[in-house]
């Protein structure tokens, strides 16, 4: 097994462990369920709070030039202390007494039992009728996540080379944070995603190049899990939540999305996680206002915006929806008239604002193009495309119909939580579908249609789960009258329905696997870099390669481009004493076997005729007169030479002597 395969496998394992500690264990430690939170799930809230705090702290510490793993760890300690203090809402002596009490309990009983009771005890705030058989649905969810991950990660296991030019720029931004430089190129772009990735690197020490290559798939899996938990928390029904998550994760051909855009890291994927979670908690706030839910909403919206400016557009589009939801929310309040008046004004003003914005864009296309460019994620757009089994027209009308159906279905729901969620998710889907299909309807909107389609696909997936619950699974829950057989019968019937749905989707060939016809450089180049990093000490080696390799080896080794190497170093004088010194023990020269056609993207290559021919000729001429050269790595496309540099008084000479 080569170094790249080992790196990607161990990297995925480390990332999963890190996210489990960060989003599961840490929220259970820090959040006080009775005093602090008024919502049923701490993991989603914890993910928002921890991620939002991480993004802000990484950017702040980088700006003041003290960012490293130590300062980041210290920030997490302070953050944890603040949450503990605010969660208990007691005096410091009471907190110390509780710490002492739990410490004594830990000494008196078995450590495994204490961990089980403290961290892994089930939350009974939402208790379905089939709670005893929830393990079967948890297994199904794990299978959905595994299949979804396979569909997206398979190309990353097969090809080590980045699939897009934007991957190099994102990698450069991540490594710039390590050098305490936030806007080194004086281009103001959101750095939220890069802050998340660098935080993972600081605590897991997974190669940043590996993180960039697979983090799009990681974000997509988190998004699949978020869809499941949102539908489950709304309905309390795991089968409906499972189908909803599987639609987005396993059956992408039902939606206007591209799997190729969900492999490498891009901002839109990470942004959408916090968009849908913010919408979920905003609905919870409309139903039951709470200070902590308000903090969660603000943090989620801030995190989404700092990751991608496109989030601002989505939130603005949904303002009328939230105004309507707040208008029709049934809450006993003395200020009911004022609340309805404010909601009506916000709704009307948002519609008027949309009209004026549309008129402004229609007469000033330059402004529209500027805004569209700021809100476009080119890492995501590189693989814009779709393999949808429906036409766009069919999907548009199906999305609008589904949204309207869910909005009307709320009348059948007696529970207040279902009414608010069905109204907001349904109307939001209608609004997003209209603006996605706006060009066909004469609506000029300065938003990227491909990105709008991706957000719409997420909302449609959630709405499908809600609709299935309202049509099928809700009646399954209420149809069983014998209490003794409720759990088993509900589980069996629901499982049959879910498998029937999956079988139908398999029949229409809804699953897909990400496929790439192009990558930026030969696969052997990147695999060789992993081998070099594994077998050598940092900064004791230098590579001679194309310009894109500079970012890949930054922080581990040294780099020299082809143009400088061929211009200043001669194979006949390379081992003799002169002025030009290479500060390394080993020099690796990357060459391709095909002397006529290069597989490296032309943007990375210098303007040198017959580059590969000259490189191979240089190595052959050097090998005739020296023994300190060997072939280090070779496959069907590339050959990489290793030169052991003299470590005595002899130093490397330049050709100009």
XYZ file of C-alpha atoms in Angstrom:
657
model
C 0.000 0.000 0.000
C 1.525 3.300 -1.096
C 1.860 6.408 1.043
C -1.121 8.168 -0.533
C -3.573 5.322 0.162
C -2.347 5.010 3.753
C -2.645 8.763 4.187
C -6.224 8.967 2.910
C -7.450 5.969 4.955
C -5.860 7.125 8.201
C -6.972 10.664 7.423
C -10.635 9.672 7.166
C -10.401 7.751 10.452
C -8.780 10.706 12.239
C -11.367 13.129 10.837
C -14.253 10.937 12.011
C -12.774 10.673 15.515
C -12.123 14.421 15.635
C -15.672 15.291 14.522
C -17.126 12.798 17.007
C -15.269 14.494 19.858
C -16.026 17.989 18.578
C -19.709 17.592 17.695
C -20.904 14.774 19.994
C -18.753 14.507 23.115
C -18.020 18.232 23.549
C -21.675 19.401 23.300
C -22.729 16.718 25.799
C -20.049 17.981 28.171
C -20.711 21.689 27.804
C -24.444 22.112 27.370
C -26.753 21.966 30.364
C -29.943 20.360 29.084
C -32.241 21.821 31.734
C -31.147 25.439 32.059
C -29.334 26.313 28.885
C -31.118 24.861 25.884
C -34.787 24.862 24.965
C -34.474 22.584 21.945
C -34.391 18.785 21.802
C -30.975 18.173 20.286
C -27.591 19.356 21.479
C -25.475 17.903 18.681
C -26.810 20.202 15.928
C -26.569 23.241 18.200
C -23.109 22.203 19.312
C -21.929 21.842 15.736
C -23.101 25.367 14.934
C -21.619 26.960 18.060
C -18.280 25.172 17.879
C -17.860 25.761 14.142
C -18.854 29.419 14.334
C -16.472 29.984 17.237
C -13.687 28.165 15.379
C -14.054 30.279 12.236
C -14.043 33.558 14.170
C -11.093 32.592 16.364
C -8.932 31.292 13.504
C -9.496 34.492 11.521
C -8.887 36.690 14.590
C -5.743 34.857 15.697
C -4.414 35.007 12.142
C -5.043 38.745 11.934
C -3.132 39.384 15.174
C -0.448 36.906 13.994
C -0.509 34.523 16.953
C -2.370 31.647 15.292
C -1.077 28.145 15.948
C -2.296 24.927 17.542
C -1.454 26.176 21.070
C -3.397 29.438 20.773
C -6.314 27.592 19.151
C -6.396 25.021 21.974
C -6.309 27.792 24.565
C -9.241 29.469 22.776
C -11.260 26.245 22.960
C -10.548 26.038 26.697
C -11.863 29.581 27.200
C -14.893 28.814 25.022
C -15.651 25.693 27.063
C -15.363 27.639 30.295
C -17.816 30.276 29.072
C -20.360 27.635 28.089
C -20.013 25.831 31.400
C -20.501 29.030 33.367
C -23.473 30.181 31.280
C -25.043 26.751 31.242
C -25.094 26.239 34.986
C -26.107 29.831 35.786
C -24.874 29.379 39.340
C -22.178 30.830 41.490
C -18.612 29.640 41.120
C -18.625 27.814 44.465
C -21.621 25.723 43.349
C -19.837 24.842 40.086
C -16.737 23.772 42.008
C -18.928 21.675 44.295
C -20.452 19.935 41.275
C -17.007 19.259 39.842
C -15.928 17.797 43.174
C -19.121 15.702 43.368
C -18.659 14.219 39.879
C -15.000 13.591 40.599
C -15.837 11.593 43.715
C -18.478 9.626 41.813
C -15.913 8.812 39.165
C -13.520 7.471 41.804
C -16.243 5.382 43.421
C -17.590 3.611 40.329
C -16.476 1.934 37.159
C -15.062 4.345 34.547
C -16.921 2.642 31.676
C -20.240 2.939 33.501
C -19.604 6.620 34.218
C -18.807 7.343 30.573
C -21.918 5.492 29.461
C -24.155 7.454 31.815
C -22.477 10.790 31.135
C -21.891 10.784 27.380
C -23.853 8.008 25.722
C -27.120 8.092 27.613
C -29.988 8.473 25.144
C -31.926 11.710 25.003
C -35.571 10.889 25.723
C -36.956 14.300 24.870
C -38.309 12.930 21.577
C -39.505 9.438 22.182
C -41.179 7.667 19.292
C -43.390 4.637 19.574
C -40.682 2.437 18.090
C -37.858 3.589 20.389
C -36.917 0.015 21.260
C -36.160 -0.730 17.599
C -34.290 2.476 16.807
C -31.056 0.509 16.443
C -32.299 -0.907 13.134
C -32.774 2.597 11.723
C -29.393 3.686 13.051
C -27.829 0.798 11.145
C -29.730 1.842 8.023
C -28.459 5.405 8.434
C -24.889 4.148 8.704
C -25.387 2.152 5.495
C -26.758 5.240 3.732
C -23.723 7.252 4.851
C -21.347 4.503 3.715
C -22.935 4.267 0.265
C -23.073 8.061 -0.060
C -19.415 8.284 0.918
C -18.482 5.565 -1.563
C -20.217 7.412 -4.414
C -18.203 10.543 -3.688
C -14.877 9.238 -2.360
C -14.212 6.533 -4.960
C -12.434 8.938 -7.376
C -10.299 10.283 -4.516
C -9.071 6.763 -3.745
C -8.344 6.092 -7.411
C -6.641 9.388 -8.321
C -4.345 11.370 -6.047
C -4.088 14.372 -8.354
C -6.401 17.358 -7.738
C -9.331 17.548 -10.117
C -9.498 21.328 -10.449
C -7.242 24.374 -10.546
C -9.213 25.914 -7.692
C -7.997 23.143 -5.377
C -4.482 24.610 -5.503
C -5.753 28.080 -4.615
C -7.814 26.740 -1.710
C -4.798 24.776 -0.497
C -2.733 27.957 -0.722
C -5.293 29.811 1.425
C -5.239 27.049 4.044
C -1.447 27.021 4.270
C -1.394 30.833 4.378
C -3.297 30.637 7.674
C -0.415 28.607 9.109
C 1.947 31.442 8.175
C -0.423 33.884 9.939
C -1.525 35.590 6.731
C -5.270 36.055 6.185
C -5.397 38.251 3.078
C -1.866 37.896 1.760
C -3.001 38.308 -1.872
C -5.211 41.316 -0.984
C -8.268 39.527 -2.335
C -11.170 39.606 0.104
C -12.781 36.186 -0.021
C -14.529 34.353 2.838
C -12.067 32.158 4.731
C -14.543 30.168 6.820
C -14.056 26.884 4.972
C -10.289 27.280 5.034
C -10.399 27.971 8.779
C -12.373 24.744 9.332
C -9.953 22.685 7.249
C -6.886 24.163 8.931
C -8.407 23.495 12.363
C -8.850 19.851 11.392
C -5.238 19.821 10.222
C -3.962 21.369 13.472
C -5.617 18.701 15.631
C -5.400 15.619 13.378
C -2.184 16.339 11.428
C -3.733 14.928 8.282
C -1.917 16.266 5.227
C -3.635 19.463 4.073
C -3.417 18.219 0.480
C -5.417 15.146 1.487
C -7.974 17.291 3.302
C -8.535 19.440 0.228
C -8.906 16.320 -1.919
C -11.670 14.705 0.170
C -13.277 17.423 2.280
C -16.047 18.101 -0.217
C -17.200 14.529 0.332
C -16.874 14.994 4.115
C -19.030 18.122 3.960
C -21.560 16.259 1.802
C -21.811 13.438 4.361
C -22.322 15.966 7.171
C -25.048 17.500 5.017
C -26.693 14.083 4.581
C -26.598 13.576 8.346
C -28.018 17.069 8.928
C -30.938 16.336 6.595
C -31.661 13.141 8.538
C -31.586 14.838 11.929
C -33.705 17.790 10.789
C -36.484 15.568 9.429
C -36.257 13.288 12.451
C -36.403 16.165 14.932
C -39.401 17.632 13.125
C -41.420 14.433 12.719
C -39.923 12.107 15.320
C -39.991 9.451 12.583
C -36.744 7.745 11.579
C -38.000 6.037 8.373
C -39.073 9.369 6.847
C -35.761 10.938 7.880
C -33.839 8.013 6.372
C -35.569 8.327 2.992
C -34.986 12.079 3.004
C -31.248 11.630 3.669
C -30.957 8.820 1.120
C -32.551 10.936 -1.627
C -29.745 13.467 -1.372
C -26.962 11.051 -0.459
C -27.563 7.885 -2.457
C -29.830 8.918 -5.331
C -28.384 12.170 -6.728
C -29.860 11.654 -10.204
C -33.247 12.618 -8.800
C -31.888 16.124 -8.134
C -30.198 18.850 -10.235
C -26.789 18.276 -8.632
C -23.404 17.002 -9.713
C -21.506 14.460 -7.629
C -18.233 15.685 -9.102
C -18.727 18.990 -7.266
C -19.039 17.089 -3.967
C -15.580 15.506 -3.838
C -12.973 18.215 -3.356
C -13.441 20.974 -0.806
C -15.584 23.913 -1.840
C -17.307 26.642 0.129
C -20.875 26.037 -1.040
C -21.089 22.557 0.470
C -19.964 23.772 3.886
C -22.170 26.845 3.631
C -25.322 24.820 2.915
C -24.895 22.847 6.146
C -25.303 25.997 8.211
C -28.028 27.413 5.967
C -30.371 24.475 6.569
C -29.491 24.248 10.273
C -30.125 27.978 10.709
C -33.502 27.606 8.995
C -34.372 24.716 11.316
C -33.527 26.648 14.481
C -35.238 29.785 13.190
C -38.463 27.807 12.879
C -37.931 26.570 16.426
C -37.475 30.171 17.528
C -40.701 31.240 15.809
C -42.554 28.530 17.735
C -40.875 29.123 21.071
C -38.569 32.162 21.399
C -35.491 31.527 23.506
C -32.264 33.417 24.097
C -30.082 30.397 23.378
C -31.929 29.487 20.190
C -31.441 33.082 19.065
C -27.696 32.745 19.697
C -27.665 29.520 17.685
C -29.404 31.229 14.742
C -27.037 34.209 14.737
C -24.000 31.934 14.978
C -25.243 29.677 12.174
C -25.993 32.594 9.865
C -22.608 34.139 10.649
C -20.794 30.856 9.980
C -22.615 30.385 6.655
C -21.765 33.944 5.574
C -18.104 33.683 6.570
C -17.878 30.482 4.538
C -19.628 31.774 1.412
C -21.282 35.112 0.631
C -23.915 33.157 -1.286
C -25.594 32.479 2.076
C -26.663 36.132 2.278
C -28.639 35.722 -0.937
C -30.458 32.640 0.348
C -31.342 34.245 3.675
C -32.692 37.360 1.909
C -34.800 35.241 -0.437
C -36.371 33.482 2.544
C -37.286 36.666 4.446
C -40.910 36.674 3.134
C -41.272 33.014 4.117
C -40.152 33.634 7.680
C -42.382 36.714 7.880
C -45.402 34.619 6.897
C -44.450 31.904 9.367
C -44.128 34.462 12.148
C -47.425 36.025 11.091
C -49.368 32.764 11.373
C -47.528 31.360 14.362
C -50.032 30.472 17.064
C -48.687 31.787 20.352
C -50.539 33.249 23.268
C -49.198 36.758 23.677
C -50.517 40.150 24.758
C -48.659 41.692 21.813
C -50.290 39.465 19.211
C -51.551 42.424 17.147
C -48.144 44.131 17.108
C -46.445 40.887 16.099
C -48.829 40.385 13.209
C -48.426 43.995 12.095
C -44.617 43.777 12.100
C -44.692 40.455 10.239
C -47.021 41.871 7.597
C -44.795 44.921 7.087
C -41.671 42.764 6.734
C -43.451 40.554 4.225
C -44.647 43.486 2.101
C -41.326 45.331 2.286
C -39.425 42.219 1.204
C -41.669 41.833 -1.854
C -41.227 45.514 -2.741
C -37.476 45.149 -2.232
C -37.330 42.188 -4.610
C -39.179 44.217 -7.236
C -36.791 47.168 -7.035
C -33.751 44.892 -7.051
C -35.087 43.169 -10.158
C -35.571 46.539 -11.860
C -32.084 47.688 -10.831
C -30.435 44.579 -12.249
C -32.383 44.776 -15.487
C -31.127 48.331 -16.228
C -27.613 47.872 -14.826
C -26.169 44.491 -15.828
C -22.699 45.471 -14.534
C -23.969 45.603 -10.941
C -25.727 42.276 -11.404
C -22.563 40.681 -12.803
C -20.449 42.040 -9.913
C -22.795 40.660 -7.261
C -23.037 37.351 -9.081
C -19.254 37.092 -9.234
C -18.902 37.787 -5.479
C -21.461 35.090 -4.638
C -20.076 32.448 -7.015
C -17.965 29.582 -5.731
C -15.745 28.644 -8.658
C -14.519 25.495 -6.911
C -18.109 24.281 -7.040
C -18.764 25.662 -10.521
C -15.775 23.850 -12.030
C -17.880 20.685 -12.210
C -21.251 22.274 -12.857
C -23.505 19.749 -14.502
C -26.206 17.248 -13.804
C -27.320 13.771 -14.771
C -30.900 14.210 -13.648
C -33.333 11.609 -14.952
C -35.970 14.365 -15.267
C -35.957 17.520 -17.339
C -35.584 20.882 -15.618
C -39.204 21.732 -16.328
C -40.437 18.531 -14.694
C -38.247 19.078 -11.627
C -39.396 22.687 -11.308
C -43.092 21.834 -11.342
C -42.492 18.843 -9.041
C -40.619 21.074 -6.548
C -43.310 23.752 -6.589
C -46.043 21.137 -6.257
C -44.228 19.443 -3.373
C -43.732 22.750 -1.575
C -47.367 23.783 -1.978
C -48.545 20.326 -0.938
C -46.503 20.453 2.263
C -47.745 23.971 2.999
C -51.349 22.777 2.653
C -50.628 19.562 4.506
C -49.947 21.554 7.664
C -53.722 21.923 8.079
C -53.872 18.187 8.763
C -51.214 18.348 11.445
C -52.487 18.915 14.945
C -49.067 19.430 16.508
C -47.840 23.025 16.443
C -44.240 22.012 15.668
C -45.358 20.265 12.498
C -47.425 23.220 11.318
C -44.543 25.698 11.458
C -42.030 23.367 9.860
C -44.326 22.240 7.044
C -45.208 25.852 6.243
C -41.625 27.174 6.175
C -39.938 24.253 4.418
C -42.742 24.062 1.859
C -42.874 27.771 1.015
C -39.072 28.036 1.035
C -38.908 25.289 -1.587
C -41.445 27.136 -3.745
C -39.469 30.397 -3.504
C -36.129 28.742 -4.308
C -37.652 26.845 -7.236
C -39.085 30.039 -8.708
C -35.798 31.924 -8.476
C -33.883 28.905 -9.808
C -36.185 28.698 -12.808
C -36.437 32.472 -13.021
C -34.666 32.861 -16.355
C -37.395 30.860 -18.046
C -40.021 33.035 -16.341
C -38.420 36.411 -17.134
C -36.998 37.019 -13.641
C -33.523 38.594 -13.735
C -31.664 37.488 -10.608
C -27.960 38.054 -9.979
C -27.458 34.566 -8.583
C -25.770 31.512 -9.965
C -28.352 29.004 -11.192
C -26.150 25.992 -10.486
C -25.653 27.017 -6.866
C -29.371 27.770 -6.536
C -30.117 24.291 -7.895
C -27.922 22.701 -5.228
C -29.651 24.561 -2.382
C -33.032 23.721 -3.904
C -32.049 20.038 -4.024
C -31.405 20.060 -0.259
C -34.778 21.672 0.498
C -36.556 19.252 -1.844
C -34.929 16.308 -0.041
C -36.164 17.603 3.320
C -39.641 18.216 1.915
C -39.818 14.694 0.522
C -39.174 13.309 3.976
C -41.854 15.555 5.485
C -44.353 14.593 2.762
C -43.715 10.874 3.215
C -44.310 11.238 6.925
C -47.570 13.112 6.377
C -48.816 10.664 3.737
C -47.517 7.279 4.880
C -45.509 6.952 8.069
C -47.855 9.078 10.182
C -50.704 6.733 9.322
C -48.543 3.718 10.082
C -47.911 5.150 13.545
C -51.618 5.736 14.179
C -52.935 2.532 12.592
C -51.583 0.128 15.208
C -53.969 -0.210 18.144
C -52.400 -3.061 20.087
C -49.806 -1.495 22.367
C -47.938 -4.772 22.864
C -47.057 -5.074 19.181
C -46.609 -1.389 18.296
C -42.772 -1.292 18.178
C -42.253 -4.504 16.187
C -45.125 -4.013 13.752
C -44.279 -0.356 13.088
C -40.659 -1.212 12.442
C -41.472 -4.053 10.050
C -44.096 -2.112 8.077
C -41.918 1.015 7.883
C -38.905 -1.015 6.816
C -40.931 -2.630 4.015
C -42.036 0.811 2.801
C -38.470 2.165 2.881
C -37.062 -0.852 1.016
C -39.867 -0.572 -1.545
C -38.943 3.090 -2.141
C -35.243 2.208 -2.461
C -36.031 -0.609 -4.883
C -38.029 1.738 -7.076
C -35.219 4.280 -7.131
C -32.716 1.575 -8.017
C -34.991 0.480 -10.863
C -34.944 3.960 -12.428
C -31.143 4.048 -12.054
C -31.154 6.955 -9.575
C -27.763 6.179 -7.917
C -24.547 7.492 -9.458
C -20.803 7.590 -8.798
C -18.582 10.626 -9.265
C -16.444 10.333 -12.397
C -13.668 12.630 -13.601
C -12.322 12.704 -17.130
C -9.579 15.214 -16.337
C -7.125 16.014 -13.563
C -4.584 18.778 -13.321
C -1.381 16.733 -13.346
C -0.227 13.113 -13.643
C -1.352 10.948 -10.761
C 2.210 9.741 -10.232
C 3.431 13.250 -9.455
C 1.188 13.584 -6.390
C 1.743 10.008 -5.198
C 5.492 10.594 -5.414
C 5.169 13.690 -3.212
C 3.474 11.586 -0.529
C 6.288 9.021 -0.746
C 8.931 11.737 -0.489
C 7.261 13.296 2.544
C 7.016 9.921 4.264
C 10.629 8.895 3.644
C 12.425 12.187 4.320
C 12.726 14.729 7.107
C 11.062 18.128 6.576
C 13.010 20.630 4.492
C 15.756 18.104 3.740
C 14.538 17.692 0.157
C 13.674 19.795 -2.860
C 11.502 19.041 -5.884
C 11.944 20.374 -9.398
C 8.474 20.460 -10.855
C 5.675 22.645 -12.246
C 4.389 25.745 -10.427
C 1.441 23.941 -8.811
C 3.791 21.749 -6.782
C 4.981 24.773 -4.789
C 1.731 24.834 -2.789
C 1.706 21.069 -2.300
C 5.162 20.870 -0.705
C 4.899 24.109 1.299
C 5.516 23.403 4.972
C 7.291 20.092 4.264
C 9.970 20.614 1.635
C 11.512 23.030 -0.836
C 10.594 23.807 -4.425
C 12.290 24.867 -7.648
C 10.415 25.422 -10.900
C 11.461 23.991 -14.262
C 12.370 27.355 -15.776
C 14.829 28.306 -13.026
C 16.350 24.835 -12.930
C 17.030 24.588 -16.665
C 18.267 28.167 -16.845
C 20.794 28.116 -14.021
C 21.932 24.509 -13.564
C 24.021 22.491 -15.958
C 24.294 18.670 -15.753
C 28.035 18.797 -16.452
C 28.841 21.216 -13.593
C 26.145 20.242 -11.125
C 28.468 18.475 -8.639
C 31.278 21.001 -8.576
C 32.037 23.858 -6.230
C 30.594 27.229 -7.223
C 28.118 29.860 -6.020
C 24.688 28.300 -6.602
C 23.744 26.275 -3.486
C 20.737 23.949 -3.059
C 19.967 23.687 0.698
C 18.792 20.077 0.758
C 20.047 16.502 0.951
C 17.984 15.202 -1.942
C 16.814 16.727 -5.188
C 13.824 15.180 -6.996
C 13.300 15.965 -10.665
C 9.768 15.301 -11.944
C 9.622 14.247 -15.587
C 7.014 12.755 -17.921
C 7.747 9.895 -20.270
C 5.778 11.417 -23.119
C 8.131 14.017 -24.545
C 5.533 15.517 -26.875
C 2.341 15.901 -24.843
C 2.273 16.938 -21.202
C -0.492 15.861 -18.818
C 0.168 18.861 -16.577
C -2.286 21.725 -16.953
C -0.767 24.359 -19.207
C -1.349 27.080 -16.566
C 1.343 25.449 -14.414
C 4.008 25.071 -17.110
C 6.615 27.623 -18.202
C 6.848 28.631 -21.840
C 9.607 26.200 -22.787
C 9.538 24.242 -26.016
C 10.022 20.481 -25.637
C 10.076 20.766 -21.841
C 9.860 17.037 -21.091
C 12.459 16.263 -23.727
C 14.898 18.760 -22.212
C 14.299 17.454 -18.665
C 14.887 13.841 -19.639
C 17.961 14.840 -21.620
C 19.309 16.750 -18.602
C 18.924 13.701 -16.331
C 20.524 11.333 -18.849
C 23.508 13.639 -19.371
C 23.958 13.926 -15.604
C 23.707 10.142 -15.130
C 26.526 9.500 -17.650
C 29.029 11.354 -15.490
C 27.669 10.799 -11.963
C 26.529 7.913 -9.804
C 24.489 9.876 -7.272
C 21.283 9.727 -9.339
C 18.596 7.039 -9.450
C 14.982 6.571 -10.467
C 12.975 7.153 -7.291
C 9.433 6.657 -8.632
C 8.124 5.405 -11.964
C 4.829 4.421 -13.512
C 3.384 4.325 -17.013
C 3.325 8.127 -17.307
C 6.067 9.632 -15.148
C 9.636 9.042 -14.072
C 11.025 10.863 -11.052
C 14.780 11.021 -10.453
C 16.480 11.375 -7.101
C 19.880 13.079 -6.855
C 21.753 12.725 -3.581
C 23.407 16.090 -3.108
C 26.995 16.344 -1.810
C 27.212 17.059 1.910
C 30.971 17.837 1.984
C 32.702 21.050 0.982
C 31.426 20.513 -2.548
C 28.307 22.470 -3.273
C 26.042 22.740 -6.265
C 27.188 24.983 -9.046
C 25.285 27.147 -11.475
C 25.875 27.021 -15.192
C 27.039 30.610 -15.322
C 30.634 30.203 -14.102
